[in-house]
Coordinates of C-alpha atoms in Angstrom, one line a residue:
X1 CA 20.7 -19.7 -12.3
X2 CA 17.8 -17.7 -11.6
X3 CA 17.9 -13.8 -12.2
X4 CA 16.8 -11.7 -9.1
X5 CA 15.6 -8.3 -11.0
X6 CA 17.0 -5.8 -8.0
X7 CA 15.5 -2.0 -7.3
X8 CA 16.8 0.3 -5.0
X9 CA 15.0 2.7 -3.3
X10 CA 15.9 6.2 -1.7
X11 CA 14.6 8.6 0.4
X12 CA 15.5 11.7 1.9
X13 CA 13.2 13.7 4.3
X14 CA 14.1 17.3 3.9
X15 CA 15.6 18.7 0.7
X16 CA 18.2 20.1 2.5
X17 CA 21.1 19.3 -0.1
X18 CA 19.6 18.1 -2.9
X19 CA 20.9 20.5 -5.2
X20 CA 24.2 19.3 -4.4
X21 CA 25.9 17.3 -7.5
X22 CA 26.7 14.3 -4.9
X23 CA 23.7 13.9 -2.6
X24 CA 22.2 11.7 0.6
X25 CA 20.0 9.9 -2.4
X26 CA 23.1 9.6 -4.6
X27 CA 25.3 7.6 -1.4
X28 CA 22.4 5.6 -0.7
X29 CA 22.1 4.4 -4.4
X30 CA 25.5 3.9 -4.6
X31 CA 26.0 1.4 -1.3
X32 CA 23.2 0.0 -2.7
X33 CA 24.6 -0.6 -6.3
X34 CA 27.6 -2.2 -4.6
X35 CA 26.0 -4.3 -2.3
X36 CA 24.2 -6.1 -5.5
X37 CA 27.0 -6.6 -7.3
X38 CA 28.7 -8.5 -4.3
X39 CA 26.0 -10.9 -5.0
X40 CA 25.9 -11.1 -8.4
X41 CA 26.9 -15.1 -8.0
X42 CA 23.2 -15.1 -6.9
X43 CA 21.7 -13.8 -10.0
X44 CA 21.1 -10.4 -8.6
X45 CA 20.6 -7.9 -11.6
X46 CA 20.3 -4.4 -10.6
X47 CA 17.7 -2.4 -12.9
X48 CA 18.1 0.6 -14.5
X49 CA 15.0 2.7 -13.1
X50 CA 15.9 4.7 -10.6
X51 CA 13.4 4.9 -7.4
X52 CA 14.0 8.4 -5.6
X53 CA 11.6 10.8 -3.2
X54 CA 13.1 13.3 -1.7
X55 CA 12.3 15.7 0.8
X56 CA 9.4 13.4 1.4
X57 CA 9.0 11.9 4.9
X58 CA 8.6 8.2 5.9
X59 CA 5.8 8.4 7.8
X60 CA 3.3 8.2 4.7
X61 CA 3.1 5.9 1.5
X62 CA 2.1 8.9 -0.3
X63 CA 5.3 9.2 -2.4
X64 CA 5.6 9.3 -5.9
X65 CA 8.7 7.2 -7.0
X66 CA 7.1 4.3 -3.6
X67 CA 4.1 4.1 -5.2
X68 CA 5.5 3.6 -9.0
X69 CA 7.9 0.9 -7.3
X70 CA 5.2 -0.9 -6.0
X71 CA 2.6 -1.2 -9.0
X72 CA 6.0 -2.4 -10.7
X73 CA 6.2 -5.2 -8.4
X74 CA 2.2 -5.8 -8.4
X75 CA 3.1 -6.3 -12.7
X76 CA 6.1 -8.4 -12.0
X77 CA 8.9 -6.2 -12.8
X78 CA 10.7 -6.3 -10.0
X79 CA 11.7 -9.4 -7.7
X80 CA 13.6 -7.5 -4.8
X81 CA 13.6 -4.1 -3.1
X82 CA 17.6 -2.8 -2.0
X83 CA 17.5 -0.1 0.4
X84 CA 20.1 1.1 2.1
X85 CA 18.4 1.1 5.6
X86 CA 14.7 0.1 6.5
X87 CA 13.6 3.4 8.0
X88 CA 14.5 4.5 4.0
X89 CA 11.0 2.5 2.8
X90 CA 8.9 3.2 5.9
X91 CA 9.2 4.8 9.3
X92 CA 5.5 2.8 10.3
X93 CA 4.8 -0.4 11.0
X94 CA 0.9 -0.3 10.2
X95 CA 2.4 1.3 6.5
X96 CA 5.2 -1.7 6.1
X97 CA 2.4 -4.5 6.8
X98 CA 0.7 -2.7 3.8
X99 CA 4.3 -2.8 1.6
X100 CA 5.0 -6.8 2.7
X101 CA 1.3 -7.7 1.8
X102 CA 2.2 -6.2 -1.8
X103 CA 5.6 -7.8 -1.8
X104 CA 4.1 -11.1 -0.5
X105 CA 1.3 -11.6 -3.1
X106 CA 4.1 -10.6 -6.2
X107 CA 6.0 -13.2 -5.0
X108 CA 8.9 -10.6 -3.9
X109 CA 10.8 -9.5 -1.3
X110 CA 13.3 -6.5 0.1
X111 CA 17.0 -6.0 1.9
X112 CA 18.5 -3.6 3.7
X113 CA 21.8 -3.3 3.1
X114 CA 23.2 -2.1 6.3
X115 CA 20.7 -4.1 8.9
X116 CA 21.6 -8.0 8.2
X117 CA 18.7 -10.5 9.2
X118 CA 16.4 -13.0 7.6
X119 CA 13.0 -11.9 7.3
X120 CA 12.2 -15.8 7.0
X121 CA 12.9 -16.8 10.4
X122 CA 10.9 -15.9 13.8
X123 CA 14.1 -13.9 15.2
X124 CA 14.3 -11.7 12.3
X125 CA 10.8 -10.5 11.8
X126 CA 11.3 -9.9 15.4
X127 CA 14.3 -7.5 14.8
X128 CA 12.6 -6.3 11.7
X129 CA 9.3 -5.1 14.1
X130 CA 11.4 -3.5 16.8
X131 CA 13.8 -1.5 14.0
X132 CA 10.8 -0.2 12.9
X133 CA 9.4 0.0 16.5
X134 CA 12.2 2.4 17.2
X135 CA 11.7 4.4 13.9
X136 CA 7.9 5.3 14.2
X137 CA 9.2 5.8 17.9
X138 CA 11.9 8.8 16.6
X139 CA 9.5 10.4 14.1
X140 CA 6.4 10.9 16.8
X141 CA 9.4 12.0 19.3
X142 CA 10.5 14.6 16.7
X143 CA 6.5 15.5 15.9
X144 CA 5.9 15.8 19.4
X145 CA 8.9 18.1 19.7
X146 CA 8.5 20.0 17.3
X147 CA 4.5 20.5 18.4
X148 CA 5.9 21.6 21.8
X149 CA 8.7 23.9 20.3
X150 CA 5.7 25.9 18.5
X151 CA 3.4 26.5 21.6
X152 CA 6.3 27.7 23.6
X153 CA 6.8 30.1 21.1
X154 CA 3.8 31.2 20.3
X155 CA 2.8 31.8 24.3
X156 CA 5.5 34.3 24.0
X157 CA 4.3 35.9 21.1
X158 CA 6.5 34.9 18.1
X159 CA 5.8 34.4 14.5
X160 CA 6.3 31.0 13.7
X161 CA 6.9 30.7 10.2
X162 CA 3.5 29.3 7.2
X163 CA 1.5 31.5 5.0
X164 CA 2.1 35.1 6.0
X165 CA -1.0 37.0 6.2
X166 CA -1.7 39.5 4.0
X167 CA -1.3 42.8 5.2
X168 CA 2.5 41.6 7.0
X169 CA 5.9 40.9 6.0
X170 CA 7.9 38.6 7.6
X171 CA 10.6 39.5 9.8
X172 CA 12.7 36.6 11.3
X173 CA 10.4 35.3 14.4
X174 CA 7.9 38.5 14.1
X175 CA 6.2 40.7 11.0
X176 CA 6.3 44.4 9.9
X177 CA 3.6 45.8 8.6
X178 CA 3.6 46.1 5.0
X179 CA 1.5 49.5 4.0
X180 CA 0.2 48.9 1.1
X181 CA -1.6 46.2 1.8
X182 CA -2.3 47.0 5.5
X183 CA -4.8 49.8 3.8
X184 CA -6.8 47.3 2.0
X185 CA -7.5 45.2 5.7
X186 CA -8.0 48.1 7.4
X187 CA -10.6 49.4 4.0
X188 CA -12.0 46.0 4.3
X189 CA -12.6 46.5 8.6
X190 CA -14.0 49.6 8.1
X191 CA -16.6 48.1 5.1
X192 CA -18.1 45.9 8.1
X193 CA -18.7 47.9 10.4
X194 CA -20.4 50.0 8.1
X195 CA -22.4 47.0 6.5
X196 CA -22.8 44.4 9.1
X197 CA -22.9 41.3 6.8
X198 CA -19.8 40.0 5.1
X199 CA -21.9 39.5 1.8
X200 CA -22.4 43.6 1.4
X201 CA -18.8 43.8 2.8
X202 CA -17.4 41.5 -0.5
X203 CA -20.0 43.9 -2.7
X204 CA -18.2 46.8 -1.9
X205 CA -14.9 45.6 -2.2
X206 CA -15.5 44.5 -5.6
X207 CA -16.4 48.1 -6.4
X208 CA -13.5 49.3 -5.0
X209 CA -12.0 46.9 -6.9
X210 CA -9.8 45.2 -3.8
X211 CA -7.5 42.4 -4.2
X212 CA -6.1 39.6 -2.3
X213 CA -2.1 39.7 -2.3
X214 CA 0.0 37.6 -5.4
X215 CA 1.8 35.0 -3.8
X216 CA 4.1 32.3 -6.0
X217 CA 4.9 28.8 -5.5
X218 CA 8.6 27.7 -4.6
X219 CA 7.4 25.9 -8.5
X220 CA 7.1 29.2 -9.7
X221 CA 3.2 29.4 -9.8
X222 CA 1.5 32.7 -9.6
X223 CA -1.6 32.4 -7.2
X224 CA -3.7 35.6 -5.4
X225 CA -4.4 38.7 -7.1
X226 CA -8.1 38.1 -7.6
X227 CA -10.9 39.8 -5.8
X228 CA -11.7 38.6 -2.5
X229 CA -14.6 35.9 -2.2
X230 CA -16.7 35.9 1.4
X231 CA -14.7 33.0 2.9
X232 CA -11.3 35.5 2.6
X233 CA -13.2 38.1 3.7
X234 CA -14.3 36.4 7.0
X235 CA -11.1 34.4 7.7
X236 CA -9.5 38.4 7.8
X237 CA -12.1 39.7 9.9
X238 CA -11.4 36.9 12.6
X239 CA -7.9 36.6 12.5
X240 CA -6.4 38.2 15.8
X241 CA -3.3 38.4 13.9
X242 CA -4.4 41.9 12.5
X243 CA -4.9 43.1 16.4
X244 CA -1.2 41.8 17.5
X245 CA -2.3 38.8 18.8
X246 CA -0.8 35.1 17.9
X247 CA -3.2 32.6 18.0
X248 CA -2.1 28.6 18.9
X249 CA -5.0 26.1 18.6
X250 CA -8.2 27.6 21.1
X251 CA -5.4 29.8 22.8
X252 CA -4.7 33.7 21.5
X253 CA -1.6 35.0 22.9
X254 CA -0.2 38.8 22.9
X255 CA 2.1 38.8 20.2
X256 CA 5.4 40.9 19.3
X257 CA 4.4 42.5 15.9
X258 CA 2.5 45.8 15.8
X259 CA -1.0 45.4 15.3
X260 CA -3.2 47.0 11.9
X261 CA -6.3 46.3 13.6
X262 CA -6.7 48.4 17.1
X263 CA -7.4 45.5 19.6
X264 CA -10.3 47.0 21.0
X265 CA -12.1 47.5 18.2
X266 CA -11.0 44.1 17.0
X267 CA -12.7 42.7 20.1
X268 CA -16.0 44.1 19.4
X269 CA -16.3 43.0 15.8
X270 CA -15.7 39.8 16.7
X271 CA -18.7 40.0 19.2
X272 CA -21.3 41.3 16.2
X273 CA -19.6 38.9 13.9
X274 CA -20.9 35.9 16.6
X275 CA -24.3 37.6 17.1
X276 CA -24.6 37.6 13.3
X277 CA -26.6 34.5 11.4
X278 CA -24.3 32.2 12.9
X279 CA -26.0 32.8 16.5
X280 CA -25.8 30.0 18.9
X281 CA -24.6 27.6 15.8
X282 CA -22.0 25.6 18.2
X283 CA -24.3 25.3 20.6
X284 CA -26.8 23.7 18.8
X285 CA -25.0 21.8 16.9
X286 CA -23.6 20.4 19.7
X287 CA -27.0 19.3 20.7
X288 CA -28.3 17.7 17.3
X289 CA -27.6 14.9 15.4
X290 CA -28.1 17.4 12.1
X291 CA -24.6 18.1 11.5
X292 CA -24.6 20.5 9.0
X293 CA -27.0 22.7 10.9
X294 CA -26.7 26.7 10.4
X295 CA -24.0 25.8 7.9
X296 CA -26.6 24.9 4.8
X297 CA -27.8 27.9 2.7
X298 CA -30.0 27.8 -0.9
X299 CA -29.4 30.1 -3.9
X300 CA -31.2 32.9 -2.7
X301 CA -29.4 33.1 1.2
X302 CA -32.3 31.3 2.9
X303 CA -31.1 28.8 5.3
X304 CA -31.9 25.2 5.6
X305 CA -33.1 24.1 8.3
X306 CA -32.8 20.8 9.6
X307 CA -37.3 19.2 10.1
X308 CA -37.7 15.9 10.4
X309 CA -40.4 12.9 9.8
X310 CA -42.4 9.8 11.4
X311 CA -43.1 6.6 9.2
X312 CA -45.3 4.4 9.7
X313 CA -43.4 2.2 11.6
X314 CA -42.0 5.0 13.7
X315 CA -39.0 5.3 12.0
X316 CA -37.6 8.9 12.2
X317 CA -36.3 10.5 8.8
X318 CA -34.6 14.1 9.2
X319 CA -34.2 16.1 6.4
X320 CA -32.6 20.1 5.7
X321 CA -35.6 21.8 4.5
X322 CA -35.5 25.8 2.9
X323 CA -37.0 27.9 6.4
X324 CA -39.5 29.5 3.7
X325 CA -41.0 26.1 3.3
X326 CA -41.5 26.1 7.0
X327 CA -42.1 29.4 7.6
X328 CA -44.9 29.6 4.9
X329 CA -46.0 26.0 5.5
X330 CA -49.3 25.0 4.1
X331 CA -49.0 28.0 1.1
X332 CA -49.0 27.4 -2.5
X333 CA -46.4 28.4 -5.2
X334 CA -43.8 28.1 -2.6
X335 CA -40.5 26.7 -4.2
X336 CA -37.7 25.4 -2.0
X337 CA -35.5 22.3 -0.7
X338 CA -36.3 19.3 1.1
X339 CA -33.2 17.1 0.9
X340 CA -32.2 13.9 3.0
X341 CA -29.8 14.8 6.0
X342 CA -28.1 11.8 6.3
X343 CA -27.4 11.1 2.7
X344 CA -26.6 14.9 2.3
X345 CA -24.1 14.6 5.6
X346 CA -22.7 11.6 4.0
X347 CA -22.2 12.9 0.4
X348 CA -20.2 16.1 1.8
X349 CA -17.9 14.3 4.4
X350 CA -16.8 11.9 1.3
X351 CA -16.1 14.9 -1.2
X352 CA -14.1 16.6 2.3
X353 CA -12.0 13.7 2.5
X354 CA -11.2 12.8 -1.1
X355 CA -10.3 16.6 -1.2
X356 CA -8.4 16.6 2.4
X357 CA -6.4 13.3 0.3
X358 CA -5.7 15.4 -2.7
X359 CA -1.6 15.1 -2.5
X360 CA -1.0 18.6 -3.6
X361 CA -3.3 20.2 -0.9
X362 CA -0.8 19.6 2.2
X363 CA 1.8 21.3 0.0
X364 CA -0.3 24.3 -1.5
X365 CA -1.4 24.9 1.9
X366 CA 1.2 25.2 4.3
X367 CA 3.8 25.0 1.5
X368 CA 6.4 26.7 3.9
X369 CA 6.1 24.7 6.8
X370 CA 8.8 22.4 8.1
X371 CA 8.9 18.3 6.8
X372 CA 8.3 17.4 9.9
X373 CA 5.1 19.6 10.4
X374 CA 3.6 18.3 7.5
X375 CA 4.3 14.7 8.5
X376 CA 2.5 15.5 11.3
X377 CA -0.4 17.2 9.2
X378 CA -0.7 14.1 6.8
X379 CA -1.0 12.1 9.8
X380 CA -4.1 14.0 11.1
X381 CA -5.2 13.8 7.9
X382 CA -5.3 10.3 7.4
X383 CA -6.6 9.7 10.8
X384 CA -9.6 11.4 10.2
X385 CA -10.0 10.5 7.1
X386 CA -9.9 6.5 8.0
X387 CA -12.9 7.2 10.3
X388 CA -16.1 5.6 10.0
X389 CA -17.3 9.1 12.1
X390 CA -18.5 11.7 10.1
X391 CA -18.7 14.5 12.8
X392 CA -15.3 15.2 12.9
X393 CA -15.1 16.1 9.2
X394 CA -18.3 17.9 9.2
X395 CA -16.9 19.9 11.8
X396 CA -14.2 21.6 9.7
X397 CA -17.6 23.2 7.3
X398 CA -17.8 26.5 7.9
X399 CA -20.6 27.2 5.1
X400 CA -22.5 25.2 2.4
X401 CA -24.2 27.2 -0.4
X402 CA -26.5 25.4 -2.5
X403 CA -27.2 26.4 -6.0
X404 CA -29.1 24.6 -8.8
X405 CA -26.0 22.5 -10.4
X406 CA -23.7 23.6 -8.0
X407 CA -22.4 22.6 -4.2
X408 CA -20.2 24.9 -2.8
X409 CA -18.4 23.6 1.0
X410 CA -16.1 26.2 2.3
X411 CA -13.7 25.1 5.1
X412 CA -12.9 26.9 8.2
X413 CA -9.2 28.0 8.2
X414 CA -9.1 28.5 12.1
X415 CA -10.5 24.7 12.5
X416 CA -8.4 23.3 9.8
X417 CA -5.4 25.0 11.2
X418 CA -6.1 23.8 14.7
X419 CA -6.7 20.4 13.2
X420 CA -3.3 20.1 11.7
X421 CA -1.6 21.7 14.6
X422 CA -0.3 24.2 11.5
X423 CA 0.5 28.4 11.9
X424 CA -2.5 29.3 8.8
X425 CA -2.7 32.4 9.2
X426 CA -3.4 33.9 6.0
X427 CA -4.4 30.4 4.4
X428 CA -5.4 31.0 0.4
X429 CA -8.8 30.4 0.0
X430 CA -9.3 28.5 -3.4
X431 CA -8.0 25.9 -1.1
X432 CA -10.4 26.0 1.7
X433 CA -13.4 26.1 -0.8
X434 CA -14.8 22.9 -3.0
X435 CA -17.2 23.2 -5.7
X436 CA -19.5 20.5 -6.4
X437 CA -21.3 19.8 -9.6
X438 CA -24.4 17.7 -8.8
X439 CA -27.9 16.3 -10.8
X440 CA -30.8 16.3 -8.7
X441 CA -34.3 14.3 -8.7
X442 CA -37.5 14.6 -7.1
X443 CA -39.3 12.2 -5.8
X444 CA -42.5 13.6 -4.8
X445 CA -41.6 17.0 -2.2
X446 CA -38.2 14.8 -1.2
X447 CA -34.8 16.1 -3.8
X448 CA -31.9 14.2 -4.1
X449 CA -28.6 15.1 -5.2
X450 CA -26.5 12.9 -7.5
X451 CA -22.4 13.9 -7.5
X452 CA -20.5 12.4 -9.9
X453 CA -18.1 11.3 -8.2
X454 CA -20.1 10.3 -4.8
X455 CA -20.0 6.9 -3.4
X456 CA -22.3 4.2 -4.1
X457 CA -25.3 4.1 -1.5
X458 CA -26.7 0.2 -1.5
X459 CA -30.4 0.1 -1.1
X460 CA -30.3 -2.8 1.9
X461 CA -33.6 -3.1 1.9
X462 CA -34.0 -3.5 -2.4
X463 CA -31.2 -5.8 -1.9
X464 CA -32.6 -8.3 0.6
X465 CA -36.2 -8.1 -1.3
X466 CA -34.2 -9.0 -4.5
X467 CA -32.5 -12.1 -2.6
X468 CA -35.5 -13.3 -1.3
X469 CA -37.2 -13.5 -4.7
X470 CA -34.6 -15.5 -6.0
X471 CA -35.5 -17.9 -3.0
X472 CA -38.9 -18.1 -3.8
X473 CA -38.2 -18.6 -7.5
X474 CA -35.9 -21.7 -6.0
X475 CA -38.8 -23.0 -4.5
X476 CA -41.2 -22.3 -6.8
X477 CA -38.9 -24.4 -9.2
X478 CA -38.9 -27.2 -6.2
X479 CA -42.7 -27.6 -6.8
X480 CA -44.1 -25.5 -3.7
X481 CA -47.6 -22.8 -5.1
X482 CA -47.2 -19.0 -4.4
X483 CA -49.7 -19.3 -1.6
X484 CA -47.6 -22.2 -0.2
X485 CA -44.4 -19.2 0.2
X486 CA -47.0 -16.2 1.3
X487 CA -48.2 -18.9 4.3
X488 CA -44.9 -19.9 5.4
X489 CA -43.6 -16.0 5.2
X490 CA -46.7 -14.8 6.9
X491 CA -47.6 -12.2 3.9
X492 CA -50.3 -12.1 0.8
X493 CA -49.5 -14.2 -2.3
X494 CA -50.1 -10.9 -3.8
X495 CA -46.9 -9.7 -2.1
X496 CA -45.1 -12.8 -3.1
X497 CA -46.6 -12.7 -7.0
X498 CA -45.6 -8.9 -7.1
X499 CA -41.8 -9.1 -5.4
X500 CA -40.9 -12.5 -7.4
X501 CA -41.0 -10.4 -10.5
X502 CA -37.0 -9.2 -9.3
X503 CA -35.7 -12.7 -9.9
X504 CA -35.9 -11.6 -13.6
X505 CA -34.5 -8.5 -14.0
X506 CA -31.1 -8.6 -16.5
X507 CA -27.9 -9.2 -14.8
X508 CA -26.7 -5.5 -15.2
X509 CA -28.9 -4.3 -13.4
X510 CA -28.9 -6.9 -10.4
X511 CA -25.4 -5.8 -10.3
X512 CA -26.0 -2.5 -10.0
X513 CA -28.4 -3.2 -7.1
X514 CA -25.3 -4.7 -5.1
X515 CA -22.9 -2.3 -5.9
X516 CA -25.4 0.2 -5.1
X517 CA -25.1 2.1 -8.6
X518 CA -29.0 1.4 -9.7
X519 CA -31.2 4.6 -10.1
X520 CA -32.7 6.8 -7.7
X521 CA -36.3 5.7 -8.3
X522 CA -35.7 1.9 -8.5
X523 CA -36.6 0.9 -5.3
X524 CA -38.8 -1.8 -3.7
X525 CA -41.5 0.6 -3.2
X526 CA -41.9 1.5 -6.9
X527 CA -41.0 -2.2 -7.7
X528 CA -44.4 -2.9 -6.1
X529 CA -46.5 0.1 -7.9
X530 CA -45.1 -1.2 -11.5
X531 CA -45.0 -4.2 -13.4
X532 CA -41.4 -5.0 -14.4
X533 CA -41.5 -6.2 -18.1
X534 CA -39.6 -10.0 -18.8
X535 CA -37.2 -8.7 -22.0
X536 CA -34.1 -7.6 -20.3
X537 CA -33.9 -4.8 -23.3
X538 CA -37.3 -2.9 -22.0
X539 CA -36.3 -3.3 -18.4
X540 CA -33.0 -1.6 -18.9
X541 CA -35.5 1.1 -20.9
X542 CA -37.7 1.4 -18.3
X543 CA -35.2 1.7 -15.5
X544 CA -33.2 4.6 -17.6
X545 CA -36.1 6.5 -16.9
X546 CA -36.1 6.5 -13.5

């Protein structure tokens, strides 16, 4: 008899009761331990890992102990997955497809012990789709509820629970002012609308030696404390919670908690702060096809500015270029960037979403929020994450300050928040900011940056030219003359004699061309301006250079 190497799996969505000696995770595991040793006269063998998430929801595959169950039955370790009911292993049919494709190429398969069908027959993959039908059902119903629960609330004013802002303490469905801190918002008020700018405005607070509030984890992590960078500072100057106000997606709403900020005088900061250097920014962007424009500033505050360029064959290539560049076009010594817009636009949405993935940024963000919220969250984020669109992640960049070296992308808390459909009031800001180391290479006045961990960007155009010479090569081997291939292509044999030269070059670097890994400065244009040597070992030299 065959041995059927059994896991069980458990999964609990809130941590209510965890601590308890005898939990949800322990009854599941135990109906489950019982149900394989009714059939033990099968070979069932129930092993001794145990598989348990909780306070994790089921409407993600980001769990720790689901993912570990499934590379152990991608290695062959397990044959057959127990859970105790199928909403247990996912709550969404796009995710389960995902979990039987796995199962299905190990050679595996799962059972619930409570819901009795046969997964190999029509009827019960039919029954197995509408359980789940009705599960994905219940958790958006819940979402939904939930979503709905908050606006009503918040249209009447109340504090609905997340990061409480600095400056308040929270008081059941409203906040108290707490003094101590109140001074240091209404000193950092004050600071503006004697400066102007939010960069003098985080100068002076450094002097005064100002600090953001100490916060810790529910893990016992000690965050806050530090001075305040300009992405805090602006995020508290904007935030109509400091003039009694509750704010729920676009909408602000009076609220029931005293205000530190008189509302009036909130109001009219708000106006200079929108006739500042972010003047007409939505607007425009709204307009062009730079995405990042108003948001992109060099090392020494000058903005980039998006320009743009005509080849030859009319093809239009925009860049973001330093304004003094523009401004002082045509003068000598003057240094600046020129860097490609779509690559750039490209390069920063990936980073955003491998930083938007990052599973403890949910939890370090909106940390107090309910399961269900942050089901909900997850969800948005993989939703815009999966997109091929890179607008709607732009449109979360509140600022992008460029340094030599370094790339740093600050998030806006307000979008974020409204993205997410989460209360952020007070969000910490070492999670809305990402720091970017990057190498950079000119190529003539054009600069391009290289992230580490960026992805590839194939060179179609090197690609097909390196596909075509290994064609010609096939016919040149066939017996046809170089002049033969330039007729029938309609180009000089010059052309053919200098692009044939790729069918040579060593297999590593072919490969890199399709993975689109090769260096910067191997394209075809330079492949035409240089003579690529035939010993693989001063090719690879050569190209290193690059």
């Amino acid at each position: 008899m065959n041995k059927l190497r059994c896991a069980i799996y458990t999964r609990k969505s809130s941590e209510d009761g965890l601590e308890q000696e005898f939990n949800s995770l322990d009854a599941q595991r135990e109906a489950c331990a019982a149900y394989i040793a009714s059939q033990k006269h099968e070979g069932w063998v129930l092993l001794p890992e145990h598989y348990d998430d909780g306070g994790l929801s089921g409407g993600s595959l980001e769990r720790p102990a689901l993912q570990q169950l499934l590379r152990d039955i991608a290695d062959g370790r397990v044959d057959q997955i127990v859970v105790y009911k199928i909403d247990r292993l996912t709550r969404s049919l796009a995710d389960f497809s995902k979990i039987v494709d796995t199962l299905d190429a190990a050679g595996a398969s799962f059972v619930s012990v409570t819901q009795s069908f046969n997964t190999a027959t029509s009827m019960g993959r039919l029954t197995l789709n509408m359980l789940l039908s009705f599960a994905q059902f219940e958790r958006e119903v819940t979402a939904e509820r939930i979503r709905d629960k908050i606006a009503a609330s918040k249209r009447k004013g109340l504090w609905m629970g997340g990061s409480v802002p600095m400056g308040y303490d929270p008081n059941g469905r409203t906040l108290t002012i707490n003094e101590a801190e109140a001074k240091i918002i209404r000193t950092l008020f004050e600071l503006y609308q004697t400066h102007g700018t939010v960069r003098l405005v985080k100068e002076a607070a450094e002097r005064l030696q100002l600090r953001t509030r100490k916060r810790e984890t529910r893990a016992g992590k000690q965050t806050g404390g530090g001075a305040f960078d300009r992405g805090h500072i602006h995020h508290i100057l904007t935030n109509p919670i400091y003039a009694g106000k509750i704010r729920h997606r676009k909408e602000i709403y009076a609220g029931q908690h005293e205000a530190i900020i008189d509302p009036d005088r909130w109001d009219r900061i708000q106006q200079v702060l929108q006739d500042g250097a972010s003047k007409g920014r939505t607007a425009k962007t709204a307009k062009n096809t730079s995405l990042l424009c108003g948001k992109l500033f060099d090392e020494t505050g000058d903005r980039l500015t998006p320009s743009h360029s005509k080849t030859k064959a009319g093809v239009r290539l925009r860049y973001y270029v330093s304004h003094r560049l523009i401004k002082h076009s045509g003068e000598a010594q003057i240094d600046g960037w020129r860097l490609p817009a779509q690559e750039l636009e490209t390069k920063v949405a990936h980073v955003l979403r491998q930083h938007l993935n990052k599973p403890t940024f949910l939890s370090n963000l909106v940390g107090d929020a309910s399961a269900a919220a942050i089901a909900t969250a997850k969800a948005k984020i993989v939703e815009i994450s999966g997109s091929q669109k890179i607008k709607p992640i732009l449109d979360l960049v509140d600022r992008i300050e460029l340094a030599a070296g370094k790339l740093s992308v600050l998030m806006n808390g307000e979008q974020l928040g409204t993205l997410l459909e989460q209360a952020m009031e007070d969000v910490q800001n070492d999670q809305l900011t990402i720091t970017m180391p990057f190498q950079f290479r000119k190529r003539g006045v054009e600069t391009k940056l290289i992230f580490a961990d960026a992805p590839a960007q194939r060179d179609d155009t090197l690609i097909k030219n390196v596909a075509m010479a290994h064609h010609w090569f096939e016919q040149i081997k066939a017996g046809q003359t170089l002049s033969e291939i330039a007729k029938a292509n309609g180009i000089s044999s010059r052309r053919v004699q200098q692009m044939i030269e790729l069918a040579f070059l060593a297999p590593d670097i072919t490969n890199g061309i399709l993975d689109g890994t090769q260096p910067f400065g191997l394209t075809s244009h330079w492949c035409k301006q240089h003579a690529i040597p035939a010993n693989w070992q001063d090719q690879r030299a050569l190209i290193a250079t690059l």
